[in-house]
Amino acid sequence: MDLRDRESQQRLTESLRLLREELDIREDFPADVLREAEEAVAAHRLPGTDLRDLPFLTIDPPGSTDLDQAVHLARLPEPAGGFEVWYAIADVPLFVAPGGAIDAEARLRGQTMYAPDGRISLHPEVISEDAASLLPEEDRPAFVWHFRLDAAAVVRSVTVERAVVRSRRQLTYAEVQADVDAGRADAQLELLQEIGLLRIQQELDRGGASLNLPRQEIIHDGGSYSILTEPALPCEDWNAQISLMTGMAAARMMIDGGIGVLRTMPEPDDGALGKFRRQSEALDHPWPEDLPYGAFLRTLDVTDPRQLALMHAAASLFRGAGYTAFDGAVPEAVVQSAIAAPYAHTTAPLRRLVDRFVLVICASLCAGEEVPAWVRDALPHLNALMASSNQTASRLDSGAMDAVQAALLSNRIGEAFSAVVLQGSPPAVADAPGKQAPRLSGTVQVTEPPLEAKCYGELVAGERVTVVLLEADIARRRLRFEVKPTDAR
């Protein structure tokens, strides 16, 4: 989808500006934060442990400059075989003084936020895009996780320590996938694929699930906005498995050490599972009774509009995620249900607040040292800080997408579109005697352009309908459709 209408562009720009105001997005850094960041960069010293002989590489979207992770892989000798993984994570704590101006500002922000008209960073750029970023051919401080895996890629040992590293290559996912598909992948990329696929199988074996939705990205070229929708590449999943493995190892370390902060999520309840099963039947891709939902999700071809709609519907199974901090008694609920294991956020400290604390906890536990008091003092507050930040980021993402979609369709009022009903309209019941019942409505997945929206009319889940665009309000960031009268029941 592409938007080039000048008037709609102007209204969209204003809508996005107001969205940031409504959400009270902190954009510019205060002077004391910038000053402290410059001083921290000038004063920092690299760790004593030197791992610059390991040829790390990074894999990120094109144009990325805030590089949190770098990886190096090796095969262990036969007869036992197996693998060795070194995973370097940016040493953000080295640049953030506990209780200082950067620390205080980062707690207010919670995470880096992404908007169509610019990124709002968690840390000043001199840290996040330079001194702490694992840029190629630069010596950088890092927390280095060292794994030894067996031949099935099961973790047999893991340590983490601070060290200086030097990335040799900065790759994009598209470059990695192109090399693998063309048969010209080097040993590192071949190992990434091999280990990634083995870890995916372990995820399935333990009952985990991944919501592999296509990327839906708003592109702004300086003159116009467009929405790019494309499926995730296989290599993104392989790379994500290294991060997931690290998060699981961090969680296990903290549970064993009796202190930490976990990322938890409850199992989906029977009602959510039943609804999703009905949706799968309505969308002509029924979920077999004997197949775990995680395995079923991996059968979906998101290039098919109906299976894409089903993958979106599966988001209802991934609700209730939060953070659980503890210092002493380990809580009963420690599992992240989609991963089907205890898990912690630890691999994105440049972009997410909580990871900075998890890294310090794990490095301290691994070294047999006391966890610093400033980390312990922060633990009771991290859940609320991250929950607030996640809510703001979610509202920014959805609001921006709603605004852009409304702008893209703003000149198509009255046009008809093919759609599939995702959520049928409930029976109309008046709130009080003599009061008119609310208008019937449900949710539809429009086939082209691919988007989900509210639709008025009597709707039955799974039915294919023709809908007419009633409203595309850029200022209110709202789309509304009505089922075409000939399709009304």
Tab-separated table of C-alpha atoms in Angstrom:
chain	number	residue	atom	x	y	z
A	1	MET	CA	0.000	0.000	0.000
A	2	ASP	CA	1.314	3.430	-0.932
A	3	LEU	CA	0.165	6.948	-0.098
A	4	ARG	CA	1.087	9.882	-2.313
A	5	ASP	CA	-1.955	12.178	-2.042
A	6	ARG	CA	-0.574	15.496	-0.790
A	7	GLU	CA	-3.543	16.545	1.361
A	8	SER	CA	-3.754	13.129	3.021
A	9	GLN	CA	0.007	13.246	3.640
A	10	GLN	CA	-0.331	16.559	5.448
A	11	ARG	CA	-3.227	15.348	7.590
A	12	LEU	CA	-1.301	12.180	8.396
A	13	THR	CA	1.788	14.123	9.459
A	14	GLU	CA	-0.354	16.169	11.843
A	15	SER	CA	-2.117	13.058	13.173
A	16	LEU	CA	1.219	11.393	13.954
A	17	ARG	CA	2.472	14.534	15.699
A	18	LEU	CA	-0.644	14.668	17.859
A	19	LEU	CA	-0.298	10.962	18.648
A	20	ARG	CA	3.118	11.594	20.193
A	21	GLU	CA	1.663	14.470	22.208
A	22	GLU	CA	-1.262	12.369	23.440
A	23	LEU	CA	1.106	9.648	24.627
A	24	ASP	CA	3.513	12.158	26.206
A	25	ILE	CA	6.428	10.652	24.288
A	26	ARG	CA	9.768	11.910	25.599
A	27	GLU	CA	11.699	12.868	22.465
A	28	ASP	CA	14.666	15.141	23.194
A	29	PHE	CA	17.070	14.227	25.984
A	30	PRO	CA	17.593	16.790	28.765
A	31	ALA	CA	20.938	18.590	28.752
A	32	ASP	CA	22.195	16.835	31.896
A	33	VAL	CA	21.535	13.431	30.307
A	34	LEU	CA	23.463	14.344	27.165
A	35	ARG	CA	26.314	15.783	29.208
A	36	GLU	CA	26.520	12.676	31.389
A	37	ALA	CA	26.491	10.445	28.300
A	38	GLU	CA	29.427	12.310	26.736
A	39	GLU	CA	31.355	12.079	30.000
A	40	ALA	CA	30.614	8.355	30.363
A	41	VAL	CA	31.833	7.619	26.853
A	42	ALA	CA	35.018	9.625	27.382
A	43	ALA	CA	35.767	7.951	30.723
A	44	HIS	CA	34.882	4.312	29.971
A	45	ARG	CA	37.549	1.614	30.007
A	46	LEU	CA	37.344	-1.700	28.180
A	47	PRO	CA	37.153	-4.930	30.229
A	48	GLY	CA	40.319	-6.914	30.908
A	49	THR	CA	39.144	-10.143	29.276
A	50	ASP	CA	39.996	-9.969	25.573
A	51	LEU	CA	37.894	-11.940	23.075
A	52	ARG	CA	38.768	-9.903	19.997
A	53	ASP	CA	40.234	-12.994	18.349
A	54	LEU	CA	36.681	-14.345	17.898
A	55	PRO	CA	35.245	-13.097	14.568
A	56	PHE	CA	31.800	-12.032	15.760
A	57	LEU	CA	29.144	-10.899	13.294
A	58	THR	CA	25.838	-9.061	13.634
A	59	ILE	CA	22.542	-9.651	11.806
A	60	ASP	CA	19.986	-6.857	11.851
A	61	PRO	CA	17.495	-5.005	9.636
A	62	PRO	CA	19.106	-2.738	7.021
A	63	GLY	CA	20.317	0.595	8.313
A	64	SER	CA	20.474	-0.490	11.963
A	65	THR	CA	22.982	1.371	14.100
A	66	ASP	CA	21.946	0.309	17.630
A	67	LEU	CA	23.456	-3.185	17.520
A	68	ASP	CA	22.792	-5.095	20.743
A	69	GLN	CA	23.992	-8.584	19.766
A	70	ALA	CA	26.864	-10.258	17.935
A	71	VAL	CA	27.370	-13.993	17.502
A	72	HIS	CA	30.169	-16.451	16.783
A	73	LEU	CA	29.570	-20.173	16.260
A	74	ALA	CA	31.802	-23.242	16.111
A	75	ARG	CA	31.426	-26.989	15.733
A	76	LEU	CA	32.837	-29.216	18.478
A	77	PRO	CA	34.989	-32.185	17.432
A	78	GLU	CA	33.695	-35.708	17.015
A	79	PRO	CA	32.917	-38.264	18.297
A	80	ALA	CA	30.607	-36.389	20.691
A	81	GLY	CA	30.204	-33.419	18.377
A	82	GLY	CA	27.973	-30.531	19.255
A	83	PHE	CA	28.428	-26.794	19.038
A	84	GLU	CA	29.956	-23.813	20.761
A	85	VAL	CA	28.156	-20.459	20.775
A	86	TRP	CA	29.514	-17.099	21.868
A	87	TYR	CA	26.847	-14.425	22.096
A	88	ALA	CA	28.014	-10.878	22.827
A	89	ILE	CA	25.511	-8.403	24.271
A	90	ALA	CA	26.250	-4.676	24.438
A	91	ASP	CA	27.603	-3.607	27.848
A	92	VAL	CA	25.199	-0.746	28.480
A	93	PRO	CA	25.692	-0.761	32.290
A	94	LEU	CA	29.289	0.362	31.710
A	95	PHE	CA	27.949	3.713	30.454
A	96	VAL	CA	25.001	4.196	32.838
A	97	ALA	CA	25.851	5.296	36.370
A	98	PRO	CA	23.326	3.910	38.898
A	99	GLY	CA	21.132	6.742	40.120
A	100	GLY	CA	22.516	9.162	37.546
A	101	ALA	CA	20.760	11.284	34.953
A	102	ILE	CA	20.881	8.628	32.210
A	103	ASP	CA	19.524	5.982	34.578
A	104	ALA	CA	16.644	8.228	35.656
A	105	GLU	CA	15.757	9.144	32.072
A	106	ALA	CA	15.927	5.514	30.928
A	107	ARG	CA	13.479	4.525	33.656
A	108	LEU	CA	11.048	7.161	32.390
A	109	ARG	CA	11.360	5.903	28.801
A	110	GLY	CA	11.513	2.147	29.401
A	111	GLN	CA	12.428	1.246	25.835
A	112	THR	CA	13.265	2.564	22.413
A	113	MET	CA	10.072	3.396	20.531
A	114	TYR	CA	9.572	3.355	16.803
A	115	ALA	CA	7.290	5.745	14.935
A	116	PRO	CA	6.867	6.253	11.182
A	117	ASP	CA	8.463	9.684	11.447
A	118	GLY	CA	11.418	8.704	13.629
A	119	ARG	CA	12.855	6.588	16.415
A	120	ILE	CA	12.721	7.650	20.074
A	121	SER	CA	15.792	6.094	21.688
A	122	LEU	CA	16.112	4.737	25.209
A	123	HIS	CA	19.654	6.106	25.545
A	124	PRO	CA	21.468	9.061	23.956
A	125	GLU	CA	22.845	8.292	20.500
A	126	VAL	CA	26.459	8.685	21.599
A	127	ILE	CA	25.875	5.498	23.623
A	128	SER	CA	23.188	3.586	21.739
A	129	GLU	CA	24.490	4.145	18.209
A	130	ASP	CA	28.195	4.513	18.888
A	131	ALA	CA	30.177	3.676	22.017
A	132	ALA	CA	28.023	0.747	23.227
A	133	SER	CA	26.789	-0.451	19.828
A	134	LEU	CA	28.554	-3.561	18.480
A	135	LEU	CA	29.514	-1.901	15.217
A	136	PRO	CA	31.865	-3.697	12.809
A	137	GLU	CA	35.628	-3.251	13.163
A	138	GLU	CA	35.292	-1.453	16.488
A	139	ASP	CA	36.490	-2.627	19.908
A	140	ARG	CA	33.463	-2.769	22.173
A	141	PRO	CA	32.673	-3.855	25.761
A	142	ALA	CA	30.166	-6.686	26.003
A	143	PHE	CA	28.622	-9.338	28.207
A	144	VAL	CA	29.683	-12.523	26.420
A	145	TRP	CA	27.568	-15.643	26.876
A	146	HIS	CA	29.492	-18.846	26.156
A	147	PHE	CA	27.428	-21.971	25.472
A	148	ARG	CA	28.424	-25.556	24.859
A	149	LEU	CA	25.673	-27.531	23.133
A	150	ASP	CA	25.374	-31.223	22.382
A	151	ALA	CA	24.707	-32.613	18.915
A	152	ALA	CA	20.977	-31.863	19.298
A	153	ALA	CA	21.793	-28.245	20.332
A	154	VAL	CA	20.728	-28.873	23.944
A	155	VAL	CA	22.611	-26.568	26.328
A	156	ARG	CA	25.144	-28.503	28.393
A	157	SER	CA	27.000	-25.564	29.952
A	158	VAL	CA	26.802	-21.784	29.948
A	159	THR	CA	28.775	-18.892	31.417
A	160	VAL	CA	28.639	-15.126	31.030
A	161	GLU	CA	31.416	-12.607	31.604
A	162	ARG	CA	32.381	-9.096	30.619
A	163	ALA	CA	34.931	-8.872	27.800
A	164	VAL	CA	36.097	-6.733	24.909
A	165	VAL	CA	34.940	-7.959	21.496
A	166	ARG	CA	35.285	-6.879	17.880
A	167	SER	CA	32.599	-7.618	15.313
A	168	ARG	CA	33.932	-8.317	11.833
A	169	ARG	CA	30.760	-8.145	9.747
A	170	GLN	CA	27.394	-6.381	9.832
A	171	LEU	CA	24.869	-8.410	7.830
A	172	THR	CA	21.182	-7.968	7.095
A	173	TYR	CA	18.609	-10.743	7.259
A	174	ALA	CA	18.069	-10.459	3.513
A	175	GLU	CA	21.799	-10.906	2.849
A	176	VAL	CA	21.982	-13.959	5.100
A	177	GLN	CA	18.924	-15.571	3.532
A	178	ALA	CA	20.139	-14.852	0.003
A	179	ASP	CA	23.495	-16.512	0.717
A	180	VAL	CA	21.850	-19.564	2.278
A	181	ASP	CA	19.319	-19.931	-0.539
A	182	ALA	CA	22.019	-19.575	-3.204
A	183	GLY	CA	24.245	-22.195	-1.577
A	184	ARG	CA	27.066	-19.733	-0.944
A	185	ALA	CA	26.690	-19.416	2.841
A	186	ASP	CA	29.949	-19.563	4.782
A	187	ALA	CA	30.546	-21.830	7.776
A	188	GLN	CA	29.086	-19.304	10.251
A	189	LEU	CA	25.789	-18.991	8.402
A	190	GLU	CA	25.570	-22.744	7.839
A	191	LEU	CA	25.995	-23.261	11.585
A	192	LEU	CA	23.377	-20.599	12.330
A	193	GLN	CA	20.901	-22.495	10.170
A	194	GLU	CA	21.811	-25.877	11.653
A	195	ILE	CA	21.669	-24.749	15.277
A	196	GLY	CA	18.565	-22.646	14.647
A	197	LEU	CA	16.637	-25.554	13.144
A	198	LEU	CA	17.658	-27.845	16.004
A	199	ARG	CA	16.521	-25.264	18.558
A	200	ILE	CA	13.198	-24.842	16.708
A	201	GLN	CA	12.656	-28.584	17.040
A	202	GLN	CA	13.361	-28.350	20.768
A	203	GLU	CA	10.801	-25.551	21.015
A	204	LEU	CA	8.198	-27.788	19.401
A	205	ASP	CA	9.170	-30.763	21.581
A	206	ARG	CA	8.648	-28.825	24.808
A	207	GLY	CA	5.340	-27.344	23.585
A	208	GLY	CA	6.489	-23.843	22.721
A	209	ALA	CA	4.908	-21.599	20.116
A	210	SER	CA	6.028	-18.682	17.964
A	211	LEU	CA	3.775	-16.001	16.541
A	212	ASN	CA	5.557	-15.592	13.214
A	213	LEU	CA	3.572	-12.713	11.799
A	214	PRO	CA	4.739	-10.942	8.661
A	215	ARG	CA	6.516	-7.689	9.212
A	216	GLN	CA	4.163	-4.786	8.693
A	217	GLU	CA	6.333	-1.712	8.518
A	218	ILE	CA	5.448	1.892	7.841
A	219	ILE	CA	7.974	3.391	5.429
A	220	HIS	CA	8.534	7.136	5.207
A	221	ASP	CA	10.840	8.224	2.389
A	222	GLY	CA	10.678	11.892	3.314
A	223	GLY	CA	7.908	12.589	0.840
A	224	SER	CA	5.304	9.879	1.228
A	225	TYR	CA	4.230	7.041	3.499
A	226	SER	CA	3.664	3.431	2.545
A	227	ILE	CA	3.030	0.159	4.377
A	228	LEU	CA	5.336	-2.723	3.579
A	229	THR	CA	3.992	-6.151	4.462
A	230	GLU	CA	6.224	-9.176	3.974
A	231	PRO	CA	6.690	-12.540	5.694
A	232	ALA	CA	9.591	-13.055	8.059
A	233	LEU	CA	12.608	-14.804	6.561
A	234	PRO	CA	13.635	-18.236	7.896
A	235	CYS	CA	16.996	-16.864	9.045
A	236	GLU	CA	15.187	-14.443	11.376
A	237	ASP	CA	13.808	-17.461	13.216
A	238	TRP	CA	17.235	-19.133	13.376
A	239	ASN	CA	18.780	-15.962	14.777
A	240	ALA	CA	15.923	-15.501	17.255
A	241	GLN	CA	16.588	-18.980	18.616
A	242	ILE	CA	20.044	-17.871	19.799
A	243	SER	CA	18.442	-14.986	21.676
A	244	LEU	CA	15.739	-17.253	23.128
A	245	MET	CA	18.384	-19.736	24.267
A	246	THR	CA	20.213	-16.906	26.039
A	247	GLY	CA	17.044	-15.654	27.717
A	248	MET	CA	16.260	-19.165	28.946
A	249	ALA	CA	19.799	-19.544	30.310
A	250	ALA	CA	19.532	-16.189	32.083
A	251	ALA	CA	16.238	-17.220	33.670
A	252	ARG	CA	17.690	-20.499	34.909
A	253	MET	CA	20.718	-18.713	36.384
A	254	MET	CA	18.504	-16.262	38.269
A	255	ILE	CA	16.126	-18.950	39.527
A	256	ASP	CA	19.076	-20.982	40.803
A	257	GLY	CA	20.582	-17.832	42.331
A	258	GLY	CA	17.351	-16.755	44.030
A	259	ILE	CA	17.310	-13.269	42.541
A	260	GLY	CA	16.229	-11.809	39.232
A	261	VAL	CA	13.424	-10.669	36.983
A	262	LEU	CA	11.655	-13.074	34.635
A	263	ARG	CA	9.430	-12.571	31.619
A	264	THR	CA	6.358	-14.678	32.357
A	265	MET	CA	3.106	-15.438	30.559
A	266	PRO	CA	0.229	-17.727	31.597
A	267	GLU	CA	-1.053	-20.591	29.470
A	268	PRO	CA	-3.995	-19.655	27.222
A	269	ASP	CA	-7.271	-20.686	28.844
A	270	ASP	CA	-9.769	-23.145	27.392
A	271	GLY	CA	-11.991	-20.331	26.149
A	272	ALA	CA	-9.203	-18.737	24.107
A	273	LEU	CA	-8.123	-22.091	22.696
A	274	GLY	CA	-11.712	-22.984	21.795
A	275	LYS	CA	-12.263	-19.665	20.051
A	276	PHE	CA	-9.057	-20.067	18.058
A	277	ARG	CA	-10.045	-23.586	17.017
A	278	ARG	CA	-13.374	-22.250	15.723
A	279	GLN	CA	-11.562	-19.491	13.861
A	280	SER	CA	-9.289	-22.056	12.219
A	281	GLU	CA	-12.327	-23.980	10.993
A	282	ALA	CA	-14.041	-20.826	9.774
A	283	LEU	CA	-10.945	-19.862	7.807
A	284	ASP	CA	-10.693	-23.266	6.084
A	285	HIS	CA	-7.533	-24.364	7.886
A	286	PRO	CA	-8.786	-26.475	10.811
A	287	TRP	CA	-6.504	-27.118	13.757
A	288	PRO	CA	-6.224	-30.905	14.285
A	289	GLU	CA	-7.172	-32.100	17.769
A	290	ASP	CA	-3.925	-34.063	18.205
A	291	LEU	CA	-1.553	-31.240	17.209
A	292	PRO	CA	-0.176	-28.790	19.828
A	293	TYR	CA	-1.006	-25.201	18.966
A	294	GLY	CA	2.668	-24.256	18.625
A	295	ALA	CA	3.187	-26.961	16.019
A	296	PHE	CA	-0.028	-25.924	14.262
A	297	LEU	CA	1.114	-22.303	13.991
A	298	ARG	CA	4.236	-23.448	12.167
A	299	THR	CA	2.040	-25.071	9.491
A	300	LEU	CA	0.483	-21.724	8.562
A	301	ASP	CA	1.462	-20.121	5.273
A	302	VAL	CA	1.137	-16.414	5.969
A	303	THR	CA	1.330	-15.589	2.262
A	304	ASP	CA	-2.242	-16.964	2.099
A	305	PRO	CA	-4.678	-14.230	3.253
A	306	ARG	CA	-6.867	-16.590	5.301
A	307	GLN	CA	-3.936	-18.256	7.028
A	308	LEU	CA	-2.475	-14.810	7.661
A	309	ALA	CA	-5.764	-13.826	9.312
A	310	LEU	CA	-5.551	-16.985	11.403
A	311	MET	CA	-2.013	-16.140	12.513
A	312	HIS	CA	-3.263	-12.712	13.587
A	313	ALA	CA	-6.103	-14.389	15.487
A	314	ALA	CA	-3.524	-16.524	17.307
A	315	ALA	CA	-2.338	-13.379	19.083
A	316	SER	CA	-5.209	-14.002	21.522
A	317	LEU	CA	-3.232	-17.009	22.791
A	318	PHE	CA	-0.242	-14.833	23.703
A	319	ARG	CA	-1.775	-12.564	26.331
A	320	GLY	CA	-0.932	-11.717	29.903
A	321	ALA	CA	2.845	-11.406	29.550
A	322	GLY	CA	4.571	-9.468	32.302
A	323	TYR	CA	7.668	-9.284	34.461
A	324	THR	CA	8.148	-11.128	37.733
A	325	ALA	CA	10.938	-9.843	39.971
A	326	PHE	CA	12.149	-11.700	43.058
A	327	ASP	CA	14.898	-11.482	45.652
A	328	GLY	CA	14.898	-14.512	47.906
A	329	ALA	CA	11.910	-16.807	47.494
A	330	VAL	CA	11.403	-17.883	43.887
A	331	PRO	CA	7.784	-17.318	42.747
A	332	GLU	CA	5.610	-20.260	41.747
A	333	ALA	CA	4.830	-18.933	38.266
A	334	VAL	CA	8.149	-18.735	36.432
A	335	VAL	CA	7.262	-20.001	32.942
A	336	GLN	CA	6.744	-18.018	29.752
A	337	SER	CA	4.084	-20.248	28.199
A	338	ALA	CA	4.853	-19.482	24.546
A	339	ILE	CA	8.447	-20.539	25.145
A	340	ALA	CA	7.321	-23.351	27.472
A	341	ALA	CA	10.211	-22.603	29.837
A	342	PRO	CA	11.407	-19.926	32.246
A	343	TYR	CA	12.683	-16.956	30.268
A	344	ALA	CA	14.163	-13.493	30.777
A	345	HIS	CA	14.769	-10.464	28.599
A	346	THR	CA	18.534	-10.060	28.447
A	347	THR	CA	19.692	-9.524	24.852
A	348	ALA	CA	18.550	-5.973	23.993
A	349	PRO	CA	19.929	-3.577	26.639
A	350	LEU	CA	20.376	-0.716	24.166
A	351	ARG	CA	16.633	-0.749	23.473
A	352	ARG	CA	14.977	-2.153	26.621
A	353	LEU	CA	15.470	-1.089	30.240
A	354	VAL	CA	15.064	-4.411	32.049
A	355	ASP	CA	17.862	-6.169	30.131
A	356	ARG	CA	20.498	-3.940	31.732
A	357	PHE	CA	19.603	-5.277	35.173
A	358	VAL	CA	19.317	-8.909	34.078
A	359	LEU	CA	22.804	-8.831	32.541
A	360	VAL	CA	24.395	-7.506	35.722
A	361	ILE	CA	22.554	-10.079	37.857
A	362	CYS	CA	23.657	-12.988	35.665
A	363	ALA	CA	27.271	-11.842	35.410
A	364	SER	CA	27.413	-11.420	39.194
A	365	LEU	CA	25.914	-14.850	39.858
A	366	CYS	CA	28.209	-16.507	37.335
A	367	ALA	CA	31.271	-14.904	38.930
A	368	GLY	CA	30.147	-15.858	42.438
A	369	GLU	CA	29.837	-12.195	43.410
A	370	GLU	CA	27.146	-10.276	45.251
A	371	VAL	CA	24.488	-8.707	43.080
A	372	PRO	CA	24.998	-4.921	43.410
A	373	ALA	CA	22.686	-3.093	45.787
A	374	TRP	CA	21.498	-0.722	43.038
A	375	VAL	CA	20.159	-3.706	41.110
A	376	ARG	CA	18.382	-5.135	44.164
A	377	ASP	CA	16.860	-1.736	44.902
A	378	ALA	CA	15.473	-1.499	41.353
A	379	LEU	CA	13.857	-4.947	41.216
A	380	PRO	CA	10.541	-4.017	42.907
A	381	HIS	CA	10.016	-1.196	40.386
A	382	LEU	CA	10.886	-2.873	37.079
A	383	ASN	CA	7.532	-4.549	36.472
A	384	ALA	CA	5.608	-1.277	36.696
A	385	LEU	CA	8.187	0.641	34.668
A	386	MET	CA	8.169	-1.905	31.856
A	387	ALA	CA	4.382	-2.351	31.916
A	388	SER	CA	3.881	1.397	31.485
A	389	SER	CA	6.463	1.574	28.717
A	390	ASN	CA	5.037	-1.441	26.885
A	391	GLN	CA	1.564	0.098	26.997
A	392	THR	CA	2.846	3.347	25.516
A	393	ALA	CA	4.805	1.532	22.801
A	394	SER	CA	1.774	-0.573	21.915
A	395	ARG	CA	-0.464	2.487	21.667
A	396	LEU	CA	2.133	4.251	19.523
A	397	ASP	CA	2.431	1.258	17.173
A	398	SER	CA	-1.299	0.711	16.798
A	399	GLY	CA	-2.130	4.411	16.597
A	400	ALA	CA	0.452	5.017	13.895
A	401	MET	CA	-0.723	2.029	11.875
A	402	ASP	CA	-4.368	3.111	12.227
A	403	ALA	CA	-3.508	6.617	11.060
A	404	VAL	CA	-1.538	5.436	8.037
A	405	GLN	CA	-4.221	2.928	7.040
A	406	ALA	CA	-6.899	5.621	7.292
A	407	ALA	CA	-4.776	7.916	5.140
A	408	LEU	CA	-4.209	5.214	2.538
A	409	LEU	CA	-7.973	4.667	2.186
A	410	SER	CA	-9.104	8.259	2.715
A	411	ASN	CA	-9.997	8.698	-0.972
A	412	ARG	CA	-11.860	5.400	-1.256
A	413	ILE	CA	-15.005	6.083	0.803
A	414	GLY	CA	-17.934	4.128	-0.633
A	415	GLU	CA	-15.790	1.528	-2.387
A	416	ALA	CA	-16.401	-2.192	-1.879
A	417	PHE	CA	-13.762	-4.650	-0.637
A	418	SER	CA	-13.611	-8.422	-0.238
A	419	ALA	CA	-13.210	-9.557	3.366
A	420	VAL	CA	-13.370	-12.501	5.751
A	421	VAL	CA	-15.207	-12.165	9.072
A	422	LEU	CA	-12.792	-12.730	11.965
A	423	GLN	CA	-15.197	-11.969	14.788
A	424	GLY	CA	-18.947	-12.172	14.327
A	425	SER	CA	-21.406	-9.643	15.685
A	426	PRO	CA	-22.937	-10.561	19.064
A	427	PRO	CA	-26.716	-10.326	19.523
A	428	ALA	CA	-27.924	-6.758	19.946
A	429	VAL	CA	-29.249	-6.116	23.457
A	430	ALA	CA	-30.428	-2.746	24.752
A	431	ASP	CA	-28.658	-1.467	27.867
A	432	ALA	CA	-31.973	-0.455	29.474
A	433	PRO	CA	-35.715	-0.676	28.796
A	434	GLY	CA	-36.737	1.774	26.101
A	435	LYS	CA	-33.147	2.363	25.030
A	436	GLN	CA	-32.129	1.451	21.498
A	437	ALA	CA	-29.814	-1.531	21.178
A	438	PRO	CA	-26.290	-0.759	19.927
A	439	ARG	CA	-25.599	-1.253	16.256
A	440	LEU	CA	-24.415	-4.748	15.316
A	441	SER	CA	-20.715	-4.932	14.530
A	442	GLY	CA	-17.805	-7.326	14.298
A	443	THR	CA	-14.261	-7.502	12.952
A	444	VAL	CA	-13.260	-8.275	9.380
A	445	GLN	CA	-9.999	-9.026	7.622
A	446	VAL	CA	-9.972	-7.096	4.360
A	447	THR	CA	-8.174	-9.100	1.695
A	448	GLU	CA	-6.682	-6.261	-0.328
A	449	PRO	CA	-5.315	-4.052	1.034
A	450	PRO	CA	-4.616	-6.486	3.911
A	451	LEU	CA	-5.944	-4.924	7.100
A	452	GLU	CA	-8.211	-5.685	10.041
A	453	ALA	CA	-11.044	-3.297	10.869
A	454	LYS	CA	-14.394	-2.826	12.580
A	455	CYS	CA	-17.409	-3.584	10.404
A	456	TYR	CA	-21.102	-2.864	10.995
A	457	GLY	CA	-23.768	-5.410	10.187
A	458	GLU	CA	-24.818	-8.929	11.081
A	459	LEU	CA	-21.627	-10.940	10.713
A	460	VAL	CA	-20.825	-14.623	11.193
A	461	ALA	CA	-17.221	-15.664	11.837
A	462	GLY	CA	-15.606	-17.314	8.842
A	463	GLU	CA	-18.018	-15.973	6.244
A	464	ARG	CA	-16.679	-14.257	3.152
A	465	VAL	CA	-18.383	-10.931	2.670
A	466	THR	CA	-18.201	-7.752	0.666
A	467	VAL	CA	-17.794	-4.656	2.801
A	468	VAL	CA	-18.156	-0.981	1.971
A	469	LEU	CA	-15.838	1.651	3.436
A	470	LEU	CA	-17.880	4.101	5.516
A	471	GLU	CA	-15.155	6.108	7.185
A	472	ALA	CA	-11.404	6.656	6.960
A	473	ASP	CA	-10.737	9.348	9.551
A	474	ILE	CA	-7.057	10.277	9.670
A	475	ALA	CA	-7.386	12.640	12.640
A	476	ARG	CA	-9.229	10.066	14.750
A	477	ARG	CA	-7.098	7.240	13.326
A	478	ARG	CA	-10.204	5.200	12.567
A	479	LEU	CA	-11.474	2.907	9.802
A	480	ARG	CA	-15.066	1.642	9.655
A	481	PHE	CA	-16.761	-0.620	7.158
A	482	GLU	CA	-20.320	-1.877	6.655
A	483	VAL	CA	-21.305	-5.233	5.211
A	484	LYS	CA	-22.736	-4.723	1.734
A	485	PRO	CA	-26.571	-4.950	1.814
A	486	THR	CA	-26.639	-7.880	-0.630
A	487	ASP	CA	-24.427	-9.809	1.809
A	488	ALA	CA	-26.416	-8.858	4.908
A	489	ARG	CA	-28.268	-11.688	6.518
